[in-house]
mmCIF file of C-alpha atoms and ligand atoms in Angstrom:
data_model
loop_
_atom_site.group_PDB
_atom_site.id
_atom_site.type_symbol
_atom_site.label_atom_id
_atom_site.label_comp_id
_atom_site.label_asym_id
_atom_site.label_seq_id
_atom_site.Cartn_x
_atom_site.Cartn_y
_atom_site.Cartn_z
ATOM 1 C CA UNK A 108 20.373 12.872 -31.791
ATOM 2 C CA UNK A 109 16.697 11.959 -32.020
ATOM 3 C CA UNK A 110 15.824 8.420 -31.646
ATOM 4 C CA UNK A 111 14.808 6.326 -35.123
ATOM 5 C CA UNK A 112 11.227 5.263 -35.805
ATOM 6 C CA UNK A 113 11.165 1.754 -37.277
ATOM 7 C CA UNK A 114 8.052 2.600 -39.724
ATOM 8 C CA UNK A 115 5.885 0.196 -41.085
ATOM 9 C CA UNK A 116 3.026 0.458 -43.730
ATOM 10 C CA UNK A 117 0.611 -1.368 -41.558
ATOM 11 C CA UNK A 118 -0.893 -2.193 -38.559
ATOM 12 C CA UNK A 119 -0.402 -6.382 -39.493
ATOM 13 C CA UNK A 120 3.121 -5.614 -40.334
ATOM 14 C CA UNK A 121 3.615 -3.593 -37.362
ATOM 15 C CA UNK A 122 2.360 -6.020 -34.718
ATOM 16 C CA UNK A 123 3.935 -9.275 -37.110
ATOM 17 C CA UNK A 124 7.317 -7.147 -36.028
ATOM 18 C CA UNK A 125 6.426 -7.218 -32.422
ATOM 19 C CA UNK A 126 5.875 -10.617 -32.096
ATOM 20 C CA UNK A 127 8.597 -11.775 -33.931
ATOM 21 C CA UNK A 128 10.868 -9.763 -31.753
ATOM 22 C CA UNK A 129 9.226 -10.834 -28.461
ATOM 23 C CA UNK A 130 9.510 -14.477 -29.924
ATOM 24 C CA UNK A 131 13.014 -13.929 -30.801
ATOM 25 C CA UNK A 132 13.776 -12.427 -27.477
ATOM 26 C CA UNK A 133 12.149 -14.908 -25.183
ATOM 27 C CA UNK A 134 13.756 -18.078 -27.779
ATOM 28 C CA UNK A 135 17.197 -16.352 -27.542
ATOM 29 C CA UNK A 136 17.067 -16.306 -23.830
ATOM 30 C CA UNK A 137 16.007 -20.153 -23.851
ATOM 31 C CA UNK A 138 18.592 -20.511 -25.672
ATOM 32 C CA UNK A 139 21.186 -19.183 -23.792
ATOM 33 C CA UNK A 140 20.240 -19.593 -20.049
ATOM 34 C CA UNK A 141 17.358 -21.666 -20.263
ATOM 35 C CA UNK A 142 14.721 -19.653 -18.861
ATOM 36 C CA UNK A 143 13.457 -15.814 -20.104
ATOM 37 C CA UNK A 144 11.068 -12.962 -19.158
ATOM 38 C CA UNK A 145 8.846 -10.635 -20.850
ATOM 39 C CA UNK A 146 6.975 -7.566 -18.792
ATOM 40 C CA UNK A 147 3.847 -6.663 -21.556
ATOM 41 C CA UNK A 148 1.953 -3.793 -21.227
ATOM 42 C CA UNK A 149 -1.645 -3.287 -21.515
ATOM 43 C CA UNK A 150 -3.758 -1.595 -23.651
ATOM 44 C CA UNK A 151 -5.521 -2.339 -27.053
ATOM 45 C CA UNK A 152 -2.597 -1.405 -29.316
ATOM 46 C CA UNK A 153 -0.614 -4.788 -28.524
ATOM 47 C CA UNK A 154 -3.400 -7.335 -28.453
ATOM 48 C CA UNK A 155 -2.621 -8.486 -32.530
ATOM 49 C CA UNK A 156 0.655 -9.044 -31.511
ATOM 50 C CA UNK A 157 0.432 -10.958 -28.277
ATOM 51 C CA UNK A 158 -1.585 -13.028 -30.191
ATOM 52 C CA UNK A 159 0.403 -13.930 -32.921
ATOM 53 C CA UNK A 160 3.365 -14.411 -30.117
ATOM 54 C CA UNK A 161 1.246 -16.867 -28.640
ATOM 55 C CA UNK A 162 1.032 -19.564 -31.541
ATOM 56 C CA UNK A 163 5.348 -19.623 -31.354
ATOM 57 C CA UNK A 164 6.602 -22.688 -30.885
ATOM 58 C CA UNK A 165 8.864 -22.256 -27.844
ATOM 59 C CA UNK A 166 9.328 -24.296 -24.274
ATOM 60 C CA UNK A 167 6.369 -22.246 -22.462
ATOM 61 C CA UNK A 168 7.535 -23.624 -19.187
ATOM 62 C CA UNK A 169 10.594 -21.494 -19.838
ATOM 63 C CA UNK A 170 8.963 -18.690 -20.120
ATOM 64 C CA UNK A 171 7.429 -16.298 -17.474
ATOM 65 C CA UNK A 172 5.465 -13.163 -18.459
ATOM 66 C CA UNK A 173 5.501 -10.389 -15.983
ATOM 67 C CA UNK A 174 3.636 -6.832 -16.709
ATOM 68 C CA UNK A 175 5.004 -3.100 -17.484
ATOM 69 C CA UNK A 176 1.807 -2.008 -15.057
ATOM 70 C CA UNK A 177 -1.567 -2.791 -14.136
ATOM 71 C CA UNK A 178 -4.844 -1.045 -13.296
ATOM 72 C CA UNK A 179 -6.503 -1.705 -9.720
ATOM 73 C CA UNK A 180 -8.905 -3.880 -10.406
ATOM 74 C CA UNK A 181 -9.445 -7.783 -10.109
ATOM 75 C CA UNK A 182 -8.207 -9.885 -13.190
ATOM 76 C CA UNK A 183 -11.848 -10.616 -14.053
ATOM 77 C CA UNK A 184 -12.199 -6.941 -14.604
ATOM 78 C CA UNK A 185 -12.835 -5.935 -18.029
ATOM 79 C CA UNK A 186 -9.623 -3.592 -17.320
ATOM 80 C CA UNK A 187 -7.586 -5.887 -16.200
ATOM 81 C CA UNK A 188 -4.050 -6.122 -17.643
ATOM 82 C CA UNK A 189 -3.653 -9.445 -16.158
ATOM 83 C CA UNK A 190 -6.827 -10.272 -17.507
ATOM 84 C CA UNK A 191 -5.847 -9.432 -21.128
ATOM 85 C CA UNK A 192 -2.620 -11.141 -21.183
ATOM 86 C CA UNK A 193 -3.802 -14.195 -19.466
ATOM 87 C CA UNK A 194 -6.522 -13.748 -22.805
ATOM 88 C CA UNK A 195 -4.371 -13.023 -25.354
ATOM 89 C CA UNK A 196 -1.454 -15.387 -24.657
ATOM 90 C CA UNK A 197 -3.870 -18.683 -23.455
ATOM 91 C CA UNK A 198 -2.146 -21.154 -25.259
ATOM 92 C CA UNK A 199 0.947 -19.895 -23.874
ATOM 93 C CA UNK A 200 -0.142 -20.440 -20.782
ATOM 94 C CA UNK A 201 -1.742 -23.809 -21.366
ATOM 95 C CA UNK A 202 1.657 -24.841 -22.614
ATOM 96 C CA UNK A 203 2.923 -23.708 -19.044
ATOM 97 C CA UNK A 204 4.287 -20.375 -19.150
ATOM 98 C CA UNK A 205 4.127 -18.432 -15.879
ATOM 99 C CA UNK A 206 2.697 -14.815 -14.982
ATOM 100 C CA UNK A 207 3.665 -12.803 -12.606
ATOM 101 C CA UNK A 208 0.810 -10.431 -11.138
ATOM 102 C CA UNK A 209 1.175 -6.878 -10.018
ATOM 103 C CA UNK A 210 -2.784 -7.344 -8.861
ATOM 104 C CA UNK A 211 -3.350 -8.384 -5.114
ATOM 105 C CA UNK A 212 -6.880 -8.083 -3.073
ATOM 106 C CA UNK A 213 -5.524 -5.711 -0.652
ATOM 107 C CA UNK A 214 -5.240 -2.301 -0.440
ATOM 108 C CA UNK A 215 -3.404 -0.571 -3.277
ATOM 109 C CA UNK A 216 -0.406 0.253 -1.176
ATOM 110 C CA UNK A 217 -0.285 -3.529 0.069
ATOM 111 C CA UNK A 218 -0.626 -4.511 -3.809
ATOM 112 C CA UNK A 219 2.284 -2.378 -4.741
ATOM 113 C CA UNK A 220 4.275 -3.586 -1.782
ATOM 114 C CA UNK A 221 3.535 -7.529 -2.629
ATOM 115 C CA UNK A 222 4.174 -6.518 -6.339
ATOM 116 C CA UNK A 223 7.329 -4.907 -5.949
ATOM 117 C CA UNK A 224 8.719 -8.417 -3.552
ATOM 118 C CA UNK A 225 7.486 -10.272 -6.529
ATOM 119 C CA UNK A 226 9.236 -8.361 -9.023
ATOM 120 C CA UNK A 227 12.495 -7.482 -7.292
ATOM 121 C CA UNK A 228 14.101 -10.480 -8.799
ATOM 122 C CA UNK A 229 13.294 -10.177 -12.165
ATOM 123 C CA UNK A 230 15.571 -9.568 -14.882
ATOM 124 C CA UNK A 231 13.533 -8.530 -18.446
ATOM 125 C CA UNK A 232 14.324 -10.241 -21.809
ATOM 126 C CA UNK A 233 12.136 -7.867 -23.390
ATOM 127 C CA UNK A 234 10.310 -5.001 -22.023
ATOM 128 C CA UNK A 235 7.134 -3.714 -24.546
ATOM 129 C CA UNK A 236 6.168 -0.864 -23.606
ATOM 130 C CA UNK A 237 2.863 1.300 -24.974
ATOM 131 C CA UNK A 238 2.404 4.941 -24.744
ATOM 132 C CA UNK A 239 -0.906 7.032 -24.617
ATOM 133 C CA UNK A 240 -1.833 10.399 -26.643
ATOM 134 C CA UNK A 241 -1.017 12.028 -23.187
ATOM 135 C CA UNK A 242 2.962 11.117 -23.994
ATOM 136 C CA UNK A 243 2.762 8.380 -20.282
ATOM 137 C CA UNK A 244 4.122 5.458 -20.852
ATOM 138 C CA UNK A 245 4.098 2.173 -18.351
ATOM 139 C CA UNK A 246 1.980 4.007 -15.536
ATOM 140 C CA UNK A 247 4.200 7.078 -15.555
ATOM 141 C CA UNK A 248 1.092 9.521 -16.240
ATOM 142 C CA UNK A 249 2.167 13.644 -16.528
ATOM 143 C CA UNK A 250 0.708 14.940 -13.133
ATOM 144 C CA UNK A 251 0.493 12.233 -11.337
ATOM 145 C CA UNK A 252 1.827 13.145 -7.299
ATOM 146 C CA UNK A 253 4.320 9.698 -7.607
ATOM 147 C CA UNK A 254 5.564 10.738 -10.947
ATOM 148 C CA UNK A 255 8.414 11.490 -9.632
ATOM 149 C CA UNK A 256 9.169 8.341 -7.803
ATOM 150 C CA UNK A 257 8.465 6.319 -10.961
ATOM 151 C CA UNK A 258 11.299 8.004 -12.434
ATOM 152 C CA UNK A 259 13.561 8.236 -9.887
ATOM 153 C CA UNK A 260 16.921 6.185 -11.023
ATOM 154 C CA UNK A 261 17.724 5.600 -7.610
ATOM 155 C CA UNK A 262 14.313 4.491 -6.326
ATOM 156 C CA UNK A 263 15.004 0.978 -4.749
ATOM 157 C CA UNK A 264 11.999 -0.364 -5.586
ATOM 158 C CA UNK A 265 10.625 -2.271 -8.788
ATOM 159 C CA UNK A 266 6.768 -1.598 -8.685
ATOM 160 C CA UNK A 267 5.228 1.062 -7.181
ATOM 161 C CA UNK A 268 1.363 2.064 -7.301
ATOM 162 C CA UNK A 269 0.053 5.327 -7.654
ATOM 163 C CA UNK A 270 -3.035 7.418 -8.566
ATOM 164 C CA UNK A 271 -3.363 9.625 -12.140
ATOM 165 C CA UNK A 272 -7.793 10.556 -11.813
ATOM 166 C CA UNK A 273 -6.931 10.603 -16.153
ATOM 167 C CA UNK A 274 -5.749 6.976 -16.424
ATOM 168 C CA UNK A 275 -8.101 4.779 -18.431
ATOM 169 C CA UNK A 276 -9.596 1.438 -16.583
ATOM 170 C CA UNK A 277 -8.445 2.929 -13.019
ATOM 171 C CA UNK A 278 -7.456 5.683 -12.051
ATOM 172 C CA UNK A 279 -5.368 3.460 -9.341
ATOM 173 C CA UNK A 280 -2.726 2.129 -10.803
ATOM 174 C CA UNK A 281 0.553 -0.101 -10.047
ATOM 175 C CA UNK A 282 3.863 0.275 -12.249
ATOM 176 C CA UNK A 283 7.054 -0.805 -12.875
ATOM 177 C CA UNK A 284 9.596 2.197 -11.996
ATOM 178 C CA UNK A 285 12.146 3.457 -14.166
ATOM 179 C CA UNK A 286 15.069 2.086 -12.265
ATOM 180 C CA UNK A 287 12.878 -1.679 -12.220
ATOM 181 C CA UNK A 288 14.015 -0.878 -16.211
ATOM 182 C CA UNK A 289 17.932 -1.041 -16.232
ATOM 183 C CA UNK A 290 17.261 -5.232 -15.078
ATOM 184 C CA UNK A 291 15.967 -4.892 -18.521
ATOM 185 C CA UNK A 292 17.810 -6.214 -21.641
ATOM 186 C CA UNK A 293 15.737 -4.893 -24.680
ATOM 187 C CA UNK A 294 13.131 -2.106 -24.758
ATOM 188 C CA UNK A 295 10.429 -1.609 -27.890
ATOM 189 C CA UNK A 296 8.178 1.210 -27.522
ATOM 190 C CA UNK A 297 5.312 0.433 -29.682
ATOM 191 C CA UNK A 298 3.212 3.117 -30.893
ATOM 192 C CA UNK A 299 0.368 3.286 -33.918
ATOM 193 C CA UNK A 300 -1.328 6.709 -34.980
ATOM 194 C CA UNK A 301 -0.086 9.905 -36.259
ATOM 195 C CA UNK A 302 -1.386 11.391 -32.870
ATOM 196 C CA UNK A 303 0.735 9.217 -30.679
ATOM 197 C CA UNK A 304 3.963 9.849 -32.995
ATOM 198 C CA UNK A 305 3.371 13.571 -33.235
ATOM 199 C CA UNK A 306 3.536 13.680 -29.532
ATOM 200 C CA UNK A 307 6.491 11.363 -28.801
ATOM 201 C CA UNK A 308 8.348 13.470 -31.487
ATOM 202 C CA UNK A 309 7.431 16.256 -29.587
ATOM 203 C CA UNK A 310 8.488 14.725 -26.291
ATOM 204 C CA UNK A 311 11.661 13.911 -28.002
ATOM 205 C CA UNK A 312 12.134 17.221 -29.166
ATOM 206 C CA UNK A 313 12.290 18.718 -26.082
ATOM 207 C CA UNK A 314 8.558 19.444 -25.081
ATOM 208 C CA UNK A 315 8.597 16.751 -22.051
ATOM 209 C CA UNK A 316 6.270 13.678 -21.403
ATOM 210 C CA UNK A 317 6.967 10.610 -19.076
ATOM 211 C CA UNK A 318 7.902 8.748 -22.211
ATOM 212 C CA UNK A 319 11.151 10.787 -23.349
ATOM 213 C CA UNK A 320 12.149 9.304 -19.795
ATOM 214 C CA UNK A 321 13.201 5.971 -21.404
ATOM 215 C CA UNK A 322 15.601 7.801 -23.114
ATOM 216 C CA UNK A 323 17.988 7.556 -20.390
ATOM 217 C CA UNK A 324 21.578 6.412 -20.666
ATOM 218 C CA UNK A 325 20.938 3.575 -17.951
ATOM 219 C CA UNK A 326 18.267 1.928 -19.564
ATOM 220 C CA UNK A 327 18.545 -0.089 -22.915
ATOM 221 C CA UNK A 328 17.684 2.654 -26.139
ATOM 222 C CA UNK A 329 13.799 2.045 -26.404
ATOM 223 C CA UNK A 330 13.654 0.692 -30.618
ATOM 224 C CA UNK A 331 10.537 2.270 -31.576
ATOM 225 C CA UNK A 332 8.419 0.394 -33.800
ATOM 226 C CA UNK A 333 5.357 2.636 -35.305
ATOM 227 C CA UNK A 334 2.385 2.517 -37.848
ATOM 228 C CA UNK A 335 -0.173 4.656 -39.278
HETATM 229 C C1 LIG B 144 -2.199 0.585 -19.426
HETATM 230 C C2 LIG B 144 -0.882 0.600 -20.111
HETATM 231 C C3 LIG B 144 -0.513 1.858 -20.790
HETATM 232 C C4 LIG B 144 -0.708 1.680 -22.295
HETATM 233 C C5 LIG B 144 -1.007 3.005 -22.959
HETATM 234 C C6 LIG B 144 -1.420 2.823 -24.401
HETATM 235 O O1 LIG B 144 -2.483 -0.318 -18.695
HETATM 236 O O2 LIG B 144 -2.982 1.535 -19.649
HETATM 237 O O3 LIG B 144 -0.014 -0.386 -19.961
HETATM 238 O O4 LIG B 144 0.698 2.417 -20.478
HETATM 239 O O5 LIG B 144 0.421 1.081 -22.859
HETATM 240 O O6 LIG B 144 -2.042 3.634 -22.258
HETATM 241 O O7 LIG B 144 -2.645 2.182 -24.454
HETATM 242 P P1 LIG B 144 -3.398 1.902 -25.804
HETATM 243 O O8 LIG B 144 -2.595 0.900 -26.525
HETATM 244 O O9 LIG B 144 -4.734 1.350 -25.395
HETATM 245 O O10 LIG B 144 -3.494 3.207 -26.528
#
């Protein structure tokens, strides 16, 4: 059966929908065991909402943001995932909410290896993931050589880094895997565009990209949220 798009009529609505579900995710998990995680992509589609998640009222020091994956580059780099969500969620983090980086200053295979010790304990709240007109998702780019690591339900690592020459910002990249997803409790796949829907319904449908990978009985069912 194909998966459900949760339409809505606008961008606003669709990234007031994200952030209430992030906020509802992250409070819920406060709620019940007193601390929560969120891993946030990057990208310019989610910036609205981490913004409007940012003026919640919750216990910041609670909360710890980690990210889906990151580009290569310092977090003073225009490119920078860190960079953006440090950005976009500042008064999150001024109330004391903690980040997790996938960004070190070594080499990229040192960065992915410090990463992945980092992120081997986390469990996810939430997971929002992004997806480009290519159909990747996360840093799980068609061609790349490690693509198949990413994916690999029985790869024992959480973050891995890997090159794609197409991926915007660098072409060096470091990303959560697949299997890093089942510590996951809720997954939203956020998408806005006809171009980006056409070509997850076409993933969907059969003609393959990374992102029909979340569909995957051990993982959470991705609830897609969409716009025009
Ligand atoms: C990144 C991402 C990536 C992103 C998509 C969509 O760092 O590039 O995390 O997977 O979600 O590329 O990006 P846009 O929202 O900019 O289209």
């Amino acid at each position: 059966m194909t998966p459900a798009i949760t339409e809505y009529a606008t961008r606003e609505a669709l990234m007031q929908a994200t952030a209430e579900r992030i906020t509802r995710a992250l409070g819920g998990a406060i709620a019940q065991r007193g601390a929560a995680c969120a891993a946030l992509s990057g990208g310019a589609t989610p910036v609205p909402a981490y913004r409007l998640h940012a003026g919640a009222k919750l216990d910041w020091p609670k909360v710890t943001f980690a990210l889906v994956d990151e580009r290569f580059v310092p977090p003073d780099d225009a490119a920078s995932n860190e960079g953006l969500v440090r950005r976009e969620l500042k008064p999150a983090f001024d109330g004391g909410a903690r980040f997790i980086p996938m960004y070190a200053p070594h080499t990229l295979g040192e960065a992915g290896d410090a990463a992945n010790a980092l992120y081997a304990p986390l469990t996810f709240d939430i997971v929002l993931m992004g997806m480009g007109v290519d159909g990747h998702t996360a840093s799980w780019f068609p061609g790349a050589a490690k693509l198949g690591e990413a994916l690999d339900m029985d790869n024992p690592r959480s973050v891995l880094s890997l090159t794609a020459p197409q991926a915007e910002g660098s072409p060096e990249r470091l990303t959560l895997t697949r299997a890093a997803l089942t510590r996951a409790s809720r997954l939203i796949l956020l998408i806005a565009g006809e171009e980006k829907r056409a070509r997850l319904e076409a993933a969907l449908a059969g003609d393959w990209a990374p992102a029909a990978a979340l569909f995957a009985p051990a993982l959470p069912e991705p609830e897609i949220l969409w716009a025009p």
